[in-house]
Coordinates of C-alpha atoms and ligand atoms in Angstrom, one line a residue:
X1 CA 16.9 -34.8 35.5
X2 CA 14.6 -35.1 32.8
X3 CA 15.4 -33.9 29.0
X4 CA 13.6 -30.9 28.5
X5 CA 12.2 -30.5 25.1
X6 CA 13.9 -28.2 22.7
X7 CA 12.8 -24.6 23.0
X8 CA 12.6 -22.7 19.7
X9 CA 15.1 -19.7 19.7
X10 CA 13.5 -16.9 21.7
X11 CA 12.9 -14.7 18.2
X12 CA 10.7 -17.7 16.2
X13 CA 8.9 -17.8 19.5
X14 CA 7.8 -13.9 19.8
X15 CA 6.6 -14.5 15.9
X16 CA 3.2 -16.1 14.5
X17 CA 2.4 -15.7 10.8
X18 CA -1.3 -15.8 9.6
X19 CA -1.5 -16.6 5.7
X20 CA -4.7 -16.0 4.1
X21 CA -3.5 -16.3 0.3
X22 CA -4.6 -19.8 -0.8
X23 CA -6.4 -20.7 -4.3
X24 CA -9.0 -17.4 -3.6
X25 CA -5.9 -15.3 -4.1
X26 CA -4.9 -16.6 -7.2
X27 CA -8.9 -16.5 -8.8
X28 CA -9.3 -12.9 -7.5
X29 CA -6.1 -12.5 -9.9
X30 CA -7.7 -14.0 -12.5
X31 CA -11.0 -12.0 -12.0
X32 CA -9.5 -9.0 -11.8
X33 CA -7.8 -9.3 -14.9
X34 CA -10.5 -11.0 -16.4
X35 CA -12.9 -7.8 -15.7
X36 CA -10.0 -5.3 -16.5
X37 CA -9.1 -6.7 -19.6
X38 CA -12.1 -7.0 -21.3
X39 CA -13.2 -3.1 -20.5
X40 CA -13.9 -0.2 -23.2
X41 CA -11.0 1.3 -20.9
X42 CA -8.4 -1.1 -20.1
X43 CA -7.7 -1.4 -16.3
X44 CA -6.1 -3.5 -13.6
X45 CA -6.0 -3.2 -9.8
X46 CA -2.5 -1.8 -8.3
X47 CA -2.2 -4.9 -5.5
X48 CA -1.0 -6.8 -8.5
X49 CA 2.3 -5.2 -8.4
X50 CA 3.7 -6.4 -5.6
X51 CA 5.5 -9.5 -6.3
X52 CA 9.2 -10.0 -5.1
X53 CA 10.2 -7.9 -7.4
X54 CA 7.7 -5.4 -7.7
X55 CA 8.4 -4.9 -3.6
X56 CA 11.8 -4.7 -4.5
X57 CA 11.1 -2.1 -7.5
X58 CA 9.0 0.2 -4.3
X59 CA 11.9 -0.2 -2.3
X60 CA 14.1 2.0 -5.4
X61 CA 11.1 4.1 -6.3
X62 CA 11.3 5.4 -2.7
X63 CA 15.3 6.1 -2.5
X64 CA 14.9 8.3 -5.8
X65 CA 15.5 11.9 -5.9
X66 CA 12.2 12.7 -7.5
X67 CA 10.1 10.9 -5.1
X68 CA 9.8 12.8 -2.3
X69 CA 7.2 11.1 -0.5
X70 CA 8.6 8.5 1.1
X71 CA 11.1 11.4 2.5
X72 CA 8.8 14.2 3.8
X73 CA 6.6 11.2 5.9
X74 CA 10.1 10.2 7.4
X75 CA 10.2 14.1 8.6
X76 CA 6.8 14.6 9.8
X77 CA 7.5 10.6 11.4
X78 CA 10.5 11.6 13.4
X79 CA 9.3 15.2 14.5
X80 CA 6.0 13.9 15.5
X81 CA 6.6 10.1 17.1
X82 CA 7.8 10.6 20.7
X83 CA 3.8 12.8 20.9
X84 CA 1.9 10.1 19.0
X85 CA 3.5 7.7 21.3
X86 CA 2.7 9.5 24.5
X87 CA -0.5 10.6 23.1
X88 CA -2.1 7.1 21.9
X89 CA -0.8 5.1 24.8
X90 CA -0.7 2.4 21.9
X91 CA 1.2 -0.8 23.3
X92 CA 0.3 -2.4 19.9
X93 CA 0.7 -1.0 15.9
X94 CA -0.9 -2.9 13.4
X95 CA 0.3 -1.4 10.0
X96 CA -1.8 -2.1 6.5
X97 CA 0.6 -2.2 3.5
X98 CA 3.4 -2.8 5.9
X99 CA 5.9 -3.4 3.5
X100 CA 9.8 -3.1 4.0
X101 CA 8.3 -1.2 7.4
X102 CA 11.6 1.3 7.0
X103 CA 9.6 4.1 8.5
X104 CA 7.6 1.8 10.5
X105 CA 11.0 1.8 12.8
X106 CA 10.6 5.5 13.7
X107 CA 7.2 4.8 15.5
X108 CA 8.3 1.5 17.1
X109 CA 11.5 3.2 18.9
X110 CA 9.0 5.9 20.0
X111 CA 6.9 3.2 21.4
X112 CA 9.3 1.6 22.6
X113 CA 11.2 4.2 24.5
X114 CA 8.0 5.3 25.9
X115 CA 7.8 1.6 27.3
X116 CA 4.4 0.7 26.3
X117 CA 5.4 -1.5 22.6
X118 CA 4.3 -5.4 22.8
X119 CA 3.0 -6.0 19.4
X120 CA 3.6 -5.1 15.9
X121 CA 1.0 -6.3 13.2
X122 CA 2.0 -6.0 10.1
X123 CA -0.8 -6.9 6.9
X124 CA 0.3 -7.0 3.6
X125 CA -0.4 -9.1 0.6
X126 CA 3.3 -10.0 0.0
X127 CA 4.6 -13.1 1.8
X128 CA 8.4 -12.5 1.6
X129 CA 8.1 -8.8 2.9
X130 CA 5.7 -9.8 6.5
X131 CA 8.3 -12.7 7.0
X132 CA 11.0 -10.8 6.4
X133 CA 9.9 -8.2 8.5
X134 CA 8.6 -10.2 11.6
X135 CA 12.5 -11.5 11.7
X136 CA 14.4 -9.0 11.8
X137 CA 12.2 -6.6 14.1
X138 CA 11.8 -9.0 16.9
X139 CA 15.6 -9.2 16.5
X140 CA 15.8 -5.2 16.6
X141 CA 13.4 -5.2 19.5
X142 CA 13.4 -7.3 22.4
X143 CA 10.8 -8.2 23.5
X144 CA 8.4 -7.5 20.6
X145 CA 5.9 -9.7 19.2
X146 CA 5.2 -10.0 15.9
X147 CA 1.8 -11.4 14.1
X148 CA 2.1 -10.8 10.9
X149 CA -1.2 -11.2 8.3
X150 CA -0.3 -12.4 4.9
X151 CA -3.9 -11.3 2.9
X152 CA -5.3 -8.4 1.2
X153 CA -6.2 -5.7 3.9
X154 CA -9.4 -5.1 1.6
X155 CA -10.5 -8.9 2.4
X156 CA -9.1 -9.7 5.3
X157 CA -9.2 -7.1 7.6
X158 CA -10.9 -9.2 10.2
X159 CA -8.2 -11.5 10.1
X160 CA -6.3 -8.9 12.1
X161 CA -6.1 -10.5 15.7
X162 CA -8.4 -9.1 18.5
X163 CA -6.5 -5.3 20.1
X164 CA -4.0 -6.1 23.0
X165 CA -4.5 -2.5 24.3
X166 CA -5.3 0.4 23.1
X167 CA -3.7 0.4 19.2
X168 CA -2.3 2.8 16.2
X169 CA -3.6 1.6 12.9
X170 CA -1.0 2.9 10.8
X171 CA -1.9 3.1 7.0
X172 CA 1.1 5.2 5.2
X173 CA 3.3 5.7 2.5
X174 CA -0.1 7.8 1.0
X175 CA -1.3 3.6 0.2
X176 CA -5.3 4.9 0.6
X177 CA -4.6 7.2 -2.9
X178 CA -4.4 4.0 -4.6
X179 CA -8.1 3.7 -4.0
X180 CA -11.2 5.2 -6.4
X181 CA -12.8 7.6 -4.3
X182 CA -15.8 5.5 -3.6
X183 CA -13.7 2.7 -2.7
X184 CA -11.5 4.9 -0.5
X185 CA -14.7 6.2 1.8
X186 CA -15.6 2.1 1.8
X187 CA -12.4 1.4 2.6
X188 CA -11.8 3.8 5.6
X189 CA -15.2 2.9 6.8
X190 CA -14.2 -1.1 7.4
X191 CA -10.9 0.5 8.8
X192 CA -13.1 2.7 11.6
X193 CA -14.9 -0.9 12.5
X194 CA -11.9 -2.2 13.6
X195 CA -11.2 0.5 16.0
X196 CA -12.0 0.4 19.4
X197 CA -12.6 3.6 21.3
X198 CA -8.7 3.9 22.7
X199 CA -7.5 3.2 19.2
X200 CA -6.3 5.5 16.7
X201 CA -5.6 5.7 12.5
X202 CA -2.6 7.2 11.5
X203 CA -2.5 7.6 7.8
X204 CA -0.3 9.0 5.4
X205 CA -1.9 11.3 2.4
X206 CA 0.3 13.3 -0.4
X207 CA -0.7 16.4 -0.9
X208 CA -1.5 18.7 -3.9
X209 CA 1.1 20.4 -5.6
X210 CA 2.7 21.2 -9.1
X211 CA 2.1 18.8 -11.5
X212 CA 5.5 19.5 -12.5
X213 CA 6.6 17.5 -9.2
X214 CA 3.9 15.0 -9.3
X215 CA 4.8 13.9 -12.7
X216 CA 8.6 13.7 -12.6
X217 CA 7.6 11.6 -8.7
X218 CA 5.7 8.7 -11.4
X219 CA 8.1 9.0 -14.4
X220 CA 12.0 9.2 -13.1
X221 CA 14.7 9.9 -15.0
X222 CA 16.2 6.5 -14.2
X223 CA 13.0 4.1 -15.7
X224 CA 12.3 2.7 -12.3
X225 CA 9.0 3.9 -12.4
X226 CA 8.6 2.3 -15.6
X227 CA 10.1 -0.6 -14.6
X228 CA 8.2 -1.2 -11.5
X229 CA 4.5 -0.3 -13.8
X230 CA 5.5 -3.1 -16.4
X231 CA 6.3 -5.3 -13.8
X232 CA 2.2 -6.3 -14.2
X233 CA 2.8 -8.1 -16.9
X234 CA 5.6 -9.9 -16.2
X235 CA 3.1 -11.1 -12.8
X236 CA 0.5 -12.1 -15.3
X237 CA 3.1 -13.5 -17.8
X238 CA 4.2 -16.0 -14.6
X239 CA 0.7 -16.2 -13.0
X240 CA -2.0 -16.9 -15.9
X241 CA 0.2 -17.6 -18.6
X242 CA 0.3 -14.6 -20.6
X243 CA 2.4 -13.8 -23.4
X244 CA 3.2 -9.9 -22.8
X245 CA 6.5 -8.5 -23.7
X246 CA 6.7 -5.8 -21.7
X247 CA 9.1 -3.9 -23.9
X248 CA 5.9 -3.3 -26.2
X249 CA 4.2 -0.8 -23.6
X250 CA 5.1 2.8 -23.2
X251 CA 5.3 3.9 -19.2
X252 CA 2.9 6.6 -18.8
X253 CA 1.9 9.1 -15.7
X254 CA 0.1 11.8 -15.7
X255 CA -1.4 14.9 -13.5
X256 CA -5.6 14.4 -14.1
X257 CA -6.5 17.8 -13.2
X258 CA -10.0 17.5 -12.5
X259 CA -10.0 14.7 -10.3
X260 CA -6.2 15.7 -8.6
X261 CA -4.9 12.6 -9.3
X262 CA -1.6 10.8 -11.0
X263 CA -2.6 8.3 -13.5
X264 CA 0.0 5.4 -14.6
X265 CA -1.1 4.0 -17.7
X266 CA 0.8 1.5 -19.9
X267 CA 0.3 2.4 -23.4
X268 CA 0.8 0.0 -26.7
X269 CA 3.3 1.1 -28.9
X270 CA 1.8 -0.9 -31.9
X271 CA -1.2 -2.9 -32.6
X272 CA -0.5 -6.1 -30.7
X273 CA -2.8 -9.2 -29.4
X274 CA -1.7 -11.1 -26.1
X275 CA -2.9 -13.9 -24.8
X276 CA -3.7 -15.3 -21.2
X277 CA -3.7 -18.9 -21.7
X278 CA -4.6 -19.2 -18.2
X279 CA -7.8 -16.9 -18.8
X280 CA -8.1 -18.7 -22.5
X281 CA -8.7 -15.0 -23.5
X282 CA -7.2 -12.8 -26.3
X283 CA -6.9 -9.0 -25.9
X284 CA -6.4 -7.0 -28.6
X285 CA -4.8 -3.5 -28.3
X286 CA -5.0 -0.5 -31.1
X287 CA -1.9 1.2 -31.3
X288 CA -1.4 3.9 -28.7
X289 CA -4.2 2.0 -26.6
X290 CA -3.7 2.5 -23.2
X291 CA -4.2 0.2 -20.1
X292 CA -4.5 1.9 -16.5
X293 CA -2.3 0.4 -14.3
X294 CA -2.3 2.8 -10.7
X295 CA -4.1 6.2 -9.6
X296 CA -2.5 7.7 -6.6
X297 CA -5.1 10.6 -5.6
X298 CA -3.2 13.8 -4.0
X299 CA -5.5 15.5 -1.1
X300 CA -5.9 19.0 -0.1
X301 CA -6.9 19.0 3.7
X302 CA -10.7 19.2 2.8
X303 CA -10.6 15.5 1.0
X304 CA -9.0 14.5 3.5
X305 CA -11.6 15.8 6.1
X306 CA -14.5 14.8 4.0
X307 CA -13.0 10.9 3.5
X308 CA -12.6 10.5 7.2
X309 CA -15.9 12.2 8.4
X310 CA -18.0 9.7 5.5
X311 CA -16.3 7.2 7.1
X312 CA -17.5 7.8 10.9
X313 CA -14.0 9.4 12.0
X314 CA -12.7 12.4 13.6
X315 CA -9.6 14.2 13.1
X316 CA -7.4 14.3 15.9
X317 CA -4.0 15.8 14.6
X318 CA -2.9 17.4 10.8
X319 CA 0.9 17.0 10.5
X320 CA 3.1 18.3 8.0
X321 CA 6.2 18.9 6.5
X322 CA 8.1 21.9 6.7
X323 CA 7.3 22.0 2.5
X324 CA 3.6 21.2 3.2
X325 CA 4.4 17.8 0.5
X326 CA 2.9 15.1 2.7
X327 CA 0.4 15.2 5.3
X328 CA -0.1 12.7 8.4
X329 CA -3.3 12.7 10.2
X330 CA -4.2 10.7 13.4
X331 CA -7.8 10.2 13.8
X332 CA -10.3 7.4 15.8
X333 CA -13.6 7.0 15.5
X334 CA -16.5 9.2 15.9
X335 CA -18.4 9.3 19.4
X336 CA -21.9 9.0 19.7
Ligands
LIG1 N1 3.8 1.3 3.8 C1 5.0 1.2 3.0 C2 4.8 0.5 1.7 C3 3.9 1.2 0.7 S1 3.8 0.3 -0.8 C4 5.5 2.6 2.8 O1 4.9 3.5 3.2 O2 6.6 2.7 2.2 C5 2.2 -0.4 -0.7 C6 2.3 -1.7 0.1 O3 1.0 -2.2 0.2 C7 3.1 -2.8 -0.5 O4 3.9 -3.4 0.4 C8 2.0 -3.8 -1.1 O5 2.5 -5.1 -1.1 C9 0.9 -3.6 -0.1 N2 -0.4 -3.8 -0.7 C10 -0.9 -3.2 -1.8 N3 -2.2 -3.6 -2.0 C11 -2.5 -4.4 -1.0 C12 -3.7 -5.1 -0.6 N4 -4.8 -5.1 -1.3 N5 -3.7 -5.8 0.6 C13 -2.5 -5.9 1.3 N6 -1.4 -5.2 1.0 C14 -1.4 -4.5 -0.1
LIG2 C1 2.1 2.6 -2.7 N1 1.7 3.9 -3.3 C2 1.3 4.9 -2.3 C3 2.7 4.4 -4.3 C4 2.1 5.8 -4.8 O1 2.9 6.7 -4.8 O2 1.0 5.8 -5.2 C5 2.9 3.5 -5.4 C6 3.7 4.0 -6.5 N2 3.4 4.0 -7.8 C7 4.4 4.6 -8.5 N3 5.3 5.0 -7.7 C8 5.0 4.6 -6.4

């Protein structure tokens, strides 16, 4: 008998990773700070967090008492998954912002008990986290393929491979309040392109409630909060050579009232100058100056509504919590 060649082990096999962060990665870093730092109102993009250990920082965030998001999308997840499943038909989920995919699981076993899972597509900018990810879930699920997209969902959406079947699009955790309002409509709108008439979105939103509760969600009593917010310029420190001490920033977060949103802000506690060698830029900062580092926009259902509809999609379901905290909607796209 012939040798046969060796066969990969059957889990490497159902996996194929897609990486599109090369040198464009690291310049939109750079321009992005470069344009955020040099602003009347100091500003940098939220993606930037999420290096190892900002993913790992998330991970805490989301096991703390006072951040109850993470918990009331679990609920609505595992009162509401066996429906979506039967409801969607979806033999594929491609999740934006997949993350640690901990409540990712609760739709998989739903699709997979109804008997119609094949593929899971998980798209998020950190490498460690898809990798990690595609392992262990095609060892949870037999079966399963995985295709994971290293990139930044707002470039690289059409990296995301061509639908299997019909599809959810899951975008949770309340991710799409990390967007400006403008950029959230633009957003959703290249989200709806990508959806087929079978295929649905299934995002997470947090709701509006007391500020009380918002606030004490962005600022714990333990400092991970703070923690995970200075964690920006230790990524710059590493990736353009900065020379931030971290320890020199207040954590800040705040209820804006007039626009409903939570505001994280890293404010100077003296008059300091950094420098991003990598940049060959200076930046001064007064005393007290602040530098916004996240908004995370809470929704009433009308927002919610109006965000979907600019972007050419229909509401299909509005799910809850019992507390009314979190809201999950599933929607797909607008017939003409
Ligand atoms: N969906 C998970 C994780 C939310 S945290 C949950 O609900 O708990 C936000 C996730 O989005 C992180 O994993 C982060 O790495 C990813 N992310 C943030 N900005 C991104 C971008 N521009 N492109 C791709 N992923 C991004
Ligand atoms: C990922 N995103 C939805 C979180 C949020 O709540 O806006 C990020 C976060 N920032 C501080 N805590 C958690």
């Amino acid at each position: 008998m012939e040798p046969s060649a060796p066969q990969p082990p059957p889990a490497a096999a159902a996996i194929q990773i897609d990486s599109h962060l090369d040198d464009a990665e690291e310049r939109s870093l750079a321009e992005d700070v470069l344009d955020g730092l040099t602003r009347p109102f100091k500003e940098l993009p939220p993606k930037h967090f999420y290096d190892a250990r900002g993913a790992e920082l998330f991970d805490q965030i989301c096991e703390l008492p006072e951040y109850y998001p993470t918990r009331a999308e679990r609920a609505i997840l595992e009162r509401t998954a066996t429906e979506l499943a039967a409801l969607t038909n979806a033999v594929e989920l491609v999740e934006l912002g997949s993350g640690t995919a901990a409540k990712t699981r609760v739709l998989l076993d739903a699709l997979h008990g109804a008997g119609t899972l094949k593929r899971y597509v998980p798209v998020d900018v950190t490498e460690s986290m898809v990798r990690d990810c595609a392992e262990t879930l095609t060892e949870e699920y037999p079966g399963l393929r995985v295709h994971g997209v290293i990139g930044d969902f707002e470039r690289h959406l059409d990296h995301v491979p061509p639908a299997i079947g019909p599809r959810i699009v899951a975008f949770l955790g309340g991710t799409i309040g990390n967007f400006t309002p403008g950029s959230r409509r633009r957003f959703l709108r290249k989200i709806a392109r990508l959806l087929s008439p079978d295929d649905f979105l299934l995002m997470g939103t947090d709701l509006v409630k007391d500020p009380r509760v918002l606030e004490a969600a962005y600022d714990d009593s333990q400092g991970v909060t703070a923690e995970f917010n200075r964690n920006v310029l230790r990524v710059l420190n590493r990736e353009l050579q900065a020379d931030f001490d971290p320890e020199d920033f207040d954590h800040v977060a705040l209820f804006n009232e007039e626009h409903e949103w939570i505001e994280m802000r890293l404010r100077a506690k003296r008059e300091l100058i950094a420098t991003v060698r990598g940049l060959d830029l200076c930046v001064h900062f007064r005393a007290g100056e602040e530098l916004r580092t996240e908004i995370s926009a809470k929704f009433t259902p009308e927002r919610v509504d109006g965000d979907l509809s600019a972007a050419g999609l229909e509401l299909v379901h509005w799910l809850t919590d019992p507390d009314g905290l979190f809201a999950l909607t599933l929607s797909r796209r607008t017939s003409r």
